């Protein structure tokens, strides 16, 4: 799986775009999932959808499989032509930069 994403994540254009936009989009996700000054657990699902949208934008909708049963362990998205699913994890907190 690393072989597939490595060229994408080493491309200066994409890295610059991700660094500029992802924090903004993640902040919107936090605001949308906040209640009473606390961020809810659903922020992880919103962030996951943001990252899946990025993969769809880069690789095309026809190459990103998102219709994965909830019971399928550690799989959030699969890229066509690759057997290993991608599991998306994000982290919240004051220590995250």
N, CA, C and O atoms as CSV, one atom per row, in Angstrom:
chain,resi,resn,atom,element,x,y,z
A,1,UNK,N,N,0.826,-1.188,0.000
A,1,UNK,CA,C,0.000,0.000,0.000
A,1,UNK,C,C,0.867,1.248,0.000
A,1,UNK,O,O,0.535,2.248,-0.636
A,2,UNK,N,N,1.986,1.180,0.721
A,2,UNK,CA,C,2.859,2.350,0.782
A,2,UNK,C,C,3.351,2.729,-0.612
A,2,UNK,O,O,3.512,3.911,-0.917
A,3,UNK,N,N,3.588,1.729,-1.455
A,3,UNK,CA,C,4.071,2.015,-2.804
A,3,UNK,C,C,3.074,2.855,-3.588
A,3,UNK,O,O,3.469,3.676,-4.416
A,4,UNK,N,N,1.804,2.659,-3.338
A,4,UNK,CA,C,0.774,3.403,-4.062
A,4,UNK,C,C,0.689,4.854,-3.594
A,4,UNK,O,O,0.580,5.767,-4.412
A,5,UNK,N,N,0.740,5.062,-2.300
A,5,UNK,CA,C,0.572,6.414,-1.751
A,5,UNK,C,C,1.869,7.213,-1.673
A,5,UNK,O,O,1.828,8.442,-1.604
A,6,UNK,N,N,3.012,6.546,-1.684
A,6,UNK,CA,C,4.288,7.246,-1.543
A,6,UNK,C,C,4.510,8.313,-2.611
A,6,UNK,O,O,4.835,9.448,-2.261
A,7,UNK,N,N,4.345,7.997,-3.916
A,7,UNK,CA,C,4.551,9.059,-4.915
A,7,UNK,C,C,3.594,10.239,-4.723
A,7,UNK,O,O,3.970,11.393,-4.929
A,8,UNK,N,N,2.385,9.944,-4.335
A,8,UNK,CA,C,1.379,10.977,-4.084
A,8,UNK,C,C,1.813,11.884,-2.947
A,8,UNK,O,O,1.710,13.107,-3.044
A,9,UNK,N,N,2.306,11.277,-1.855
A,9,UNK,CA,C,2.678,12.051,-0.676
A,9,UNK,C,C,4.072,12.666,-0.778
A,9,UNK,O,O,4.463,13.450,0.087
A,10,UNK,N,N,4.824,12.322,-1.822
A,10,UNK,CA,C,6.123,12.942,-2.043
A,10,UNK,C,C,6.059,14.029,-3.114
A,10,UNK,O,O,7.048,14.715,-3.373
A,11,UNK,N,N,4.902,14.175,-3.726
A,11,UNK,CA,C,4.714,15.190,-4.750
A,11,UNK,C,C,4.555,16.547,-4.065
A,11,UNK,O,O,3.637,16.745,-3.268
A,12,UNK,N,N,5.443,17.464,-4.378
A,12,UNK,CA,C,5.457,18.765,-3.703
A,12,UNK,C,C,4.138,19.527,-3.854
A,12,UNK,O,O,3.687,20.178,-2.912
A,13,UNK,N,N,3.526,19.449,-5.026
A,13,UNK,CA,C,2.250,20.125,-5.268
A,13,UNK,C,C,1.178,19.607,-4.316
A,13,UNK,O,O,0.476,20.392,-3.680
A,14,UNK,N,N,1.052,18.280,-4.219
A,14,UNK,CA,C,0.009,17.698,-3.370
A,14,UNK,C,C,0.300,17.926,-1.892
A,14,UNK,O,O,-0.613,18.216,-1.118
A,15,UNK,N,N,1.553,17.798,-1.496
A,15,UNK,CA,C,1.911,18.020,-0.090
A,15,UNK,C,C,1.580,19.462,0.311
A,15,UNK,O,O,1.040,19.699,1.391
A,16,UNK,N,N,1.899,20.410,-0.550
A,16,UNK,CA,C,1.597,21.812,-0.277
A,16,UNK,C,C,0.088,22.034,-0.147
A,16,UNK,O,O,-0.376,22.736,0.752
A,17,UNK,N,N,-0.660,21.425,-1.055
A,17,UNK,CA,C,-2.113,21.565,-1.034
A,17,UNK,C,C,-2.712,20.956,0.241
A,17,UNK,O,O,-3.601,21.537,0.862
A,18,UNK,N,N,-2.212,19.786,0.613
A,18,UNK,CA,C,-2.703,19.102,1.817
A,18,UNK,C,C,-2.372,19.914,3.063
A,18,UNK,O,O,-3.226,20.090,3.932
A,19,UNK,N,N,-1.147,20.408,3.158
A,19,UNK,CA,C,-0.737,21.198,4.325
A,19,UNK,C,C,-1.562,22.468,4.467
A,19,UNK,O,O,-1.824,22.923,5.580
A,20,UNK,N,N,-1.964,23.033,3.357
A,20,UNK,CA,C,-2.722,24.278,3.380
A,20,UNK,C,C,-4.200,24.039,3.702
A,20,UNK,O,O,-4.797,24.805,4.458
A,21,UNK,N,N,-4.786,22.997,3.142
A,21,UNK,CA,C,-6.238,22.804,3.241
A,21,UNK,C,C,-6.697,21.880,4.372
A,21,UNK,O,O,-7.744,22.117,4.974
A,22,UNK,N,N,-5.927,20.836,4.663
A,22,UNK,CA,C,-6.384,19.849,5.637
A,22,UNK,C,C,-6.625,20.425,7.033
A,22,UNK,O,O,-7.654,20.115,7.634
A,23,UNK,N,N,-5.727,21.246,7.573
A,23,UNK,CA,C,-6.011,21.825,8.899
A,23,UNK,C,C,-7.312,22.641,8.912
A,23,UNK,O,O,-8.070,22.587,9.880
A,24,UNK,N,N,-7.561,23.379,7.857
A,24,UNK,CA,C,-8.791,24.176,7.754
A,24,UNK,C,C,-10.018,23.265,7.739
A,24,UNK,O,O,-10.984,23.509,8.462
A,25,UNK,N,N,-9.979,22.223,6.919
A,25,UNK,CA,C,-11.110,21.307,6.833
A,25,UNK,C,C,-11.318,20.533,8.133
A,25,UNK,O,O,-12.455,20.295,8.542
A,26,UNK,N,N,-10.217,20.138,8.783
A,26,UNK,CA,C,-10.330,19.446,10.063
A,26,UNK,C,C,-10.908,20.383,11.135
A,26,UNK,O,O,-11.663,19.942,12.000
A,27,UNK,N,N,-10.563,21.639,11.079
A,27,UNK,CA,C,-11.115,22.609,12.047
A,27,UNK,C,C,-12.620,22.757,11.861
A,27,UNK,O,O,-13.369,22.836,12.835
A,28,UNK,N,N,-13.052,22.794,10.620
A,28,UNK,CA,C,-14.500,22.841,10.347
A,28,UNK,C,C,-15.172,21.598,10.915
A,28,UNK,O,O,-16.249,21.695,11.504
A,29,UNK,N,N,-14.556,20.435,10.747
A,29,UNK,CA,C,-15.104,19.183,11.292
A,29,UNK,C,C,-15.226,19.277,12.812
A,29,UNK,O,O,-16.222,18.835,13.384
A,30,UNK,N,N,-14.219,19.848,13.464
A,30,UNK,CA,C,-14.275,20.008,14.923
A,30,UNK,C,C,-15.412,20.929,15.341
A,30,UNK,O,O,-16.138,20.636,16.291
A,31,UNK,N,N,-15.565,22.029,14.638
A,31,UNK,CA,C,-16.643,22.972,14.953
A,31,UNK,C,C,-18.007,22.304,14.777
A,31,UNK,O,O,-18.899,22.464,15.610
A,32,UNK,N,N,-18.154,21.563,13.694
A,32,UNK,CA,C,-19.433,20.905,13.403
A,32,UNK,C,C,-19.777,19.815,14.420
A,32,UNK,O,O,-20.952,19.516,14.636
A,33,UNK,N,N,-18.764,19.224,15.042
A,33,UNK,CA,C,-19.039,18.138,15.984
A,33,UNK,C,C,-18.880,18.575,17.440
A,33,UNK,O,O,-18.841,17.736,18.340
A,34,UNK,N,N,-18.790,19.869,17.670
A,34,UNK,CA,C,-18.645,20.376,19.038
A,34,UNK,C,C,-20.003,20.708,19.650
A,34,UNK,O,O,-20.884,21.272,19.001
A,35,UNK,N,N,-20.136,20.344,20.901
A,35,UNK,CA,C,-21.322,20.675,21.679
A,35,UNK,C,C,-20.868,21.055,23.079
A,35,UNK,O,O,-20.140,20.302,23.726
A,36,UNK,N,N,-21.284,22.192,23.535
A,36,UNK,CA,C,-20.939,22.623,24.887
A,36,UNK,C,C,-19.445,22.772,25.114
A,36,UNK,O,O,-18.961,22.539,26.222
A,37,UNK,N,N,-18.716,23.153,24.087
A,37,UNK,CA,C,-17.283,23.364,24.232
A,37,UNK,C,C,-16.436,22.113,24.137
A,37,UNK,O,O,-15.216,22.178,24.295
A,38,UNK,N,N,-17.062,20.971,23.882
A,38,UNK,CA,C,-16.323,19.715,23.768
A,38,UNK,C,C,-16.533,19.109,22.393
A,38,UNK,O,O,-17.638,19.141,21.853
A,39,UNK,N,N,-15.474,18.560,21.835
A,39,UNK,CA,C,-15.547,17.923,20.533
A,39,UNK,C,C,-16.080,16.507,20.706
A,39,UNK,O,O,-15.570,15.736,21.520
A,40,UNK,N,N,-17.102,16.174,19.940
A,40,UNK,CA,C,-17.712,14.853,20.017
A,40,UNK,C,C,-16.914,13.803,19.253
A,40,UNK,O,O,-16.047,14.130,18.442
A,41,UNK,N,N,-17.221,12.546,19.522
A,41,UNK,CA,C,-16.512,11.441,18.890
A,41,UNK,C,C,-16.745,11.381,17.378
A,41,UNK,O,O,-15.944,10.797,16.648
A,42,UNK,N,N,-17.822,11.973,16.918
A,42,UNK,CA,C,-18.128,11.936,15.482
A,42,UNK,C,C,-17.138,12.725,14.648
A,42,UNK,O,O,-17.160,12.638,13.420
A,43,UNK,N,N,-16.261,13.498,15.295
A,43,UNK,CA,C,-15.250,14.247,14.545
A,43,UNK,C,C,-14.359,13.290,13.753
A,43,UNK,O,O,-13.900,13.633,12.664
A,44,UNK,N,N,-14.115,12.114,14.283
A,44,UNK,CA,C,-13.299,11.121,13.577
A,44,UNK,C,C,-13.939,10.698,12.266
A,44,UNK,O,O,-13.254,10.553,11.253
A,45,UNK,N,N,-15.254,10.499,12.284
A,45,UNK,CA,C,-15.965,10.121,11.060
A,45,UNK,C,C,-15.943,11.244,10.036
A,45,UNK,O,O,-15.799,10.995,8.840
A,46,UNK,N,N,-16.084,12.482,10.503
A,46,UNK,CA,C,-16.027,13.626,9.588
A,46,UNK,C,C,-14.642,13.767,8.963
A,46,UNK,O,O,-14.523,14.019,7.764
A,47,UNK,N,N,-13.604,13.606,9.768
A,47,UNK,CA,C,-12.243,13.680,9.242
A,47,UNK,C,C,-11.988,12.552,8.243
A,47,UNK,O,O,-11.352,12.756,7.208
A,48,UNK,N,N,-12.489,11.370,8.565
A,48,UNK,CA,C,-12.345,10.237,7.652
A,48,UNK,C,C,-12.975,10.559,6.304
A,48,UNK,O,O,-12.390,10.265,5.261
A,49,UNK,N,N,-14.147,11.151,6.313
A,49,UNK,CA,C,-14.822,11.508,5.060
A,49,UNK,C,C,-14.035,12.546,4.280
A,49,UNK,O,O,-14.030,12.524,3.049
A,50,UNK,N,N,-13.363,13.463,4.989
A,50,UNK,CA,C,-12.526,14.460,4.326
A,50,UNK,C,C,-11.363,13.772,3.608
A,50,UNK,O,O,-11.064,14.094,2.458
A,51,UNK,N,N,-10.713,12.833,4.279
A,51,UNK,CA,C,-9.574,12.133,3.686
A,51,UNK,C,C,-10.022,11.256,2.525
A,51,UNK,O,O,-9.335,11.183,1.507
A,52,UNK,N,N,-11.160,10.591,2.664
A,52,UNK,CA,C,-11.701,9.775,1.561
A,52,UNK,C,C,-12.011,10.677,0.364
A,52,UNK,O,O,-11.755,10.297,-0.779
A,53,UNK,N,N,-12.553,11.854,0.616
A,53,UNK,CA,C,-12.831,12.796,-0.471
A,53,UNK,C,C,-11.535,13.191,-1.183
A,53,UNK,O,O,-11.522,13.334,-2.406
A,54,UNK,N,N,-10.458,13.367,-0.436
A,54,UNK,CA,C,-9.159,13.669,-1.030
A,54,UNK,C,C,-8.694,12.525,-1.935
A,54,UNK,O,O,-8.208,12.760,-3.042
A,55,UNK,N,N,-8.844,11.295,-1.459
A,55,UNK,CA,C,-8.463,10.132,-2.269
A,55,UNK,C,C,-9.304,10.030,-3.535
A,55,UNK,O,O,-8.785,9.706,-4.603
A,56,UNK,N,N,-10.591,10.305,-3.418
A,56,UNK,CA,C,-11.471,10.289,-4.592
A,56,UNK,C,C,-11.044,11.373,-5.571
A,56,UNK,O,O,-11.020,11.140,-6.780
A,57,UNK,N,N,-10.711,12.542,-5.070
A,57,UNK,CA,C,-10.262,13.648,-5.921
A,57,UNK,C,C,-8.993,13.266,-6.675
A,57,UNK,O,O,-8.857,13.553,-7.864
A,58,UNK,N,N,-8.059,12.610,-5.968
A,58,UNK,CA,C,-6.771,12.261,-6.570
A,58,UNK,C,C,-6.870,11.058,-7.499
A,58,UNK,O,O,-6.351,11.100,-8.615
A,59,UNK,N,N,-7.533,9.974,-7.054
A,59,UNK,CA,C,-7.520,8.710,-7.788
A,59,UNK,C,C,-8.780,8.463,-8.609
A,59,UNK,O,O,-8.806,7.540,-9.424
A,60,UNK,N,N,-9.820,9.261,-8.417
A,60,UNK,CA,C,-11.068,9.094,-9.154
A,60,UNK,C,C,-12.050,8.203,-8.423
A,60,UNK,O,O,-11.660,7.225,-7.784
A,61,UNK,N,N,-13.327,8.543,-8.518
A,61,UNK,CA,C,-14.376,7.811,-7.810
A,61,UNK,C,C,-14.411,6.331,-8.187
A,61,UNK,O,O,-14.693,5.469,-7.354
A,62,UNK,N,N,-14.120,6.058,-9.454
A,62,UNK,CA,C,-14.166,4.670,-9.931
A,62,UNK,C,C,-13.037,3.817,-9.344
A,62,UNK,O,O,-13.102,2.590,-9.421
A,63,UNK,N,N,-12.015,4.430,-8.767
A,63,UNK,CA,C,-10.876,3.699,-8.211
A,63,UNK,C,C,-10.855,3.650,-6.691
A,63,UNK,O,O,-9.952,3.056,-6.100
A,64,UNK,N,N,-11.851,4.274,-6.048
A,64,UNK,CA,C,-11.912,4.301,-4.587
A,64,UNK,C,C,-13.181,3.594,-4.143
A,64,UNK,O,O,-14.289,4.043,-4.437
A,65,UNK,N,N,-13.015,2.496,-3.443
A,65,UNK,CA,C,-14.155,1.706,-2.963
A,65,UNK,C,C,-14.445,2.105,-1.523
A,65,UNK,O,O,-13.617,1.913,-0.632
A,66,UNK,N,N,-15.626,2.661,-1.308
A,66,UNK,CA,C,-16.014,3.097,0.036
A,66,UNK,C,C,-17.157,2.271,0.607
A,66,UNK,O,O,-17.477,2.382,1.791
A,67,UNK,N,N,-17.759,1.460,-0.212
A,67,UNK,CA,C,-18.892,0.638,0.222
A,67,UNK,C,C,-18.372,-0.635,0.892
A,67,UNK,O,O,-18.469,-1.732,0.344
A,68,UNK,N,N,-17.821,-0.459,2.085
A,68,UNK,CA,C,-17.239,-1.557,2.848
A,68,UNK,C,C,-18.133,-1.810,4.057
A,68,UNK,O,O,-18.490,-0.868,4.765
A,69,UNK,N,N,-18.498,-3.065,4.303
A,69,UNK,CA,C,-19.347,-3.351,5.469
A,69,UNK,C,C,-18.701,-2.878,6.767
A,69,UNK,O,O,-17.484,-2.960,6.930
A,70,UNK,N,N,-19.509,-2.391,7.670
A,70,UNK,CA,C,-19.022,-1.865,8.949
A,70,UNK,C,C,-18.342,-2.961,9.772
A,70,UNK,O,O,-17.516,-2.678,10.639
A,71,UNK,N,N,-18.698,-4.205,9.488
A,71,UNK,CA,C,-18.116,-5.324,10.228
A,71,UNK,C,C,-16.734,-5.714,9.713
A,71,UNK,O,O,-16.045,-6.510,10.350
A,72,UNK,N,N,-16.319,-5.171,8.574
A,72,UNK,CA,C,-14.992,-5.452,8.016
A,72,UNK,C,C,-13.964,-4.737,8.882
A,72,UNK,O,O,-13.975,-3.508,8.946
A,73,UNK,N,N,-13.069,-5.475,9.555
A,73,UNK,CA,C,-12.165,-4.844,10.521
A,73,UNK,C,C,-11.080,-3.994,9.863
A,73,UNK,O,O,-10.529,-4.351,8.822
A,74,UNK,N,N,-10.792,-2.867,10.496
A,74,UNK,CA,C,-9.684,-1.996,10.104
A,74,UNK,C,C,-9.662,-1.650,8.620
A,74,UNK,O,O,-8.608,-1.689,7.984
A,75,UNK,N,N,-10.813,-1.314,8.075
A,75,UNK,CA,C,-10.876,-0.912,6.666
A,75,UNK,C,C,-11.857,0.232,6.522
A,75,UNK,O,O,-13.021,0.122,6.906
A,76,UNK,N,N,-11.381,1.320,5.971
A,76,UNK,CA,C,-12.240,2.470,5.719
A,76,UNK,C,C,-12.426,2.704,4.229
A,76,UNK,O,O,-13.462,3.210,3.799
A,77,UNK,N,N,-11.419,2.336,3.439
A,77,UNK,CA,C,-11.459,2.552,1.999
A,77,UNK,C,C,-10.487,1.569,1.340
A,77,UNK,O,O,-9.478,1.182,1.929
A,78,UNK,N,N,-10.812,1.180,0.120
A,78,UNK,CA,C,-9.928,0.310,-0.657
A,78,UNK,C,C,-9.720,0.972,-2.016
A,78,UNK,O,O,-10.669,1.444,-2.642
A,79,UNK,N,N,-8.464,1.000,-2.461
A,79,UNK,CA,C,-8.168,1.507,-3.796
A,79,UNK,C,C,-8.163,0.328,-4.752
A,79,UNK,O,O,-7.518,-0.687,-4.489
A,80,UNK,N,N,-8.877,0.457,-5.858
A,80,UNK,CA,C,-8.975,-0.625,-6.831
A,80,UNK,C,C,-7.592,-1.052,-7.295
A,80,UNK,O,O,-6.692,-0.235,-7.489
A,81,UNK,N,N,-7.456,-2.353,-7.464
A,81,UNK,CA,C,-6.186,-2.905,-7.905
A,81,UNK,C,C,-5.234,-3.203,-6.764
A,81,UNK,O,O,-4.125,-3.688,-6.986
A,82,UNK,N,N,-5.662,-2.915,-5.537
A,82,UNK,CA,C,-4.827,-3.167,-4.362
A,82,UNK,C,C,-5.670,-3.901,-3.328
A,82,UNK,O,O,-6.761,-3.457,-2.967
A,83,UNK,N,N,-5.154,-5.015,-2.864
A,83,UNK,CA,C,-5.911,-5.874,-1.950
A,83,UNK,C,C,-5.996,-5.328,-0.533
A,83,UNK,O,O,-6.977,-5.570,0.170
A,84,UNK,N,N,-4.979,-4.599,-0.114
A,84,UNK,CA,C,-4.946,-4.129,1.267
A,84,UNK,C,C,-5.819,-2.897,1.447
A,84,UNK,O,O,-5.647,-1.900,0.745
A,85,UNK,N,N,-6.755,-2.964,2.385
A,85,UNK,CA,C,-7.580,-1.786,2.662
A,85,UNK,C,C,-6.782,-0.715,3.401
A,85,UNK,O,O,-5.738,-0.988,3.994
A,86,UNK,N,N,-7.295,0.493,3.350
A,86,UNK,CA,C,-6.687,1.607,4.075
A,86,UNK,C,C,-7.540,1.877,5.310
A,86,UNK,O,O,-8.760,2.010,5.219
A,87,UNK,N,N,-6.886,1.953,6.452
A,87,UNK,CA,C,-7.559,2.293,7.696
A,87,UNK,C,C,-7.146,3.711,8.063
A,87,UNK,O,O,-5.959,3.993,8.225
A,88,UNK,N,N,-8.109,4.590,8.193
A,88,UNK,CA,C,-7.831,6.000,8.461
A,88,UNK,C,C,-7.975,6.265,9.958
A,88,UNK,O,O,-9.003,5.962,10.564
A,89,UNK,N,N,-6.928,6.834,10.536
A,89,UNK,CA,C,-6.933,7.206,11.945
A,89,UNK,C,C,-6.548,8.670,12.064
A,89,UNK,O,O,-5.634,9.130,11.382
A,90,UNK,N,N,-7.232,9.395,12.917
A,90,UNK,CA,C,-6.869,10.788,13.193
A,90,UNK,C,C,-6.758,10.939,14.710
A,90,UNK,O,O,-7.243,10.100,15.470
A,91,UNK,N,N,-6.121,12.006,15.124
A,91,UNK,CA,C,-5.894,12.224,16.545
A,91,UNK,C,C,-6.327,13.635,16.911
A,91,UNK,O,O,-6.071,14.584,16.170
A,92,UNK,N,N,-6.974,13.767,18.041
A,92,UNK,CA,C,-7.402,15.061,18.561
A,92,UNK,C,C,-6.659,15.356,19.847
A,92,UNK,O,O,-6.170,14.452,20.524
A,93,UNK,N,N,-6.584,16.617,20.168
A,93,UNK,CA,C,-6.007,16.981,21.445
A,93,UNK,C,C,-5.164,18.230,21.332
A,93,UNK,O,O,-4.876,18.702,20.233
A,94,UNK,N,N,-4.776,18.755,22.461
A,94,UNK,CA,C,-4.001,19.986,22.503
A,94,UNK,C,C,-2.558,19.757,22.073
A,94,UNK,O,O,-1.892,20.693,21.632
A,95,UNK,N,N,-2.068,18.532,22.195
A,95,UNK,CA,C,-0.677,18.224,21.844
A,95,UNK,C,C,-0.494,17.995,20.356
A,95,UNK,O,O,0.637,17.887,19.881
A,96,UNK,N,N,-1.593,17.921,19.610
A,96,UNK,CA,C,-1.499,17.654,18.184
A,96,UNK,C,C,-1.260,18.973,17.468
A,96,UNK,O,O,-1.987,19.945,17.677
A,97,UNK,N,N,-0.230,19.000,16.618
A,97,UNK,CA,C,0.121,20.244,15.945
A,97,UNK,C,C,-0.302,20.274,14.508
A,97,UNK,O,O,-0.070,21.265,13.816
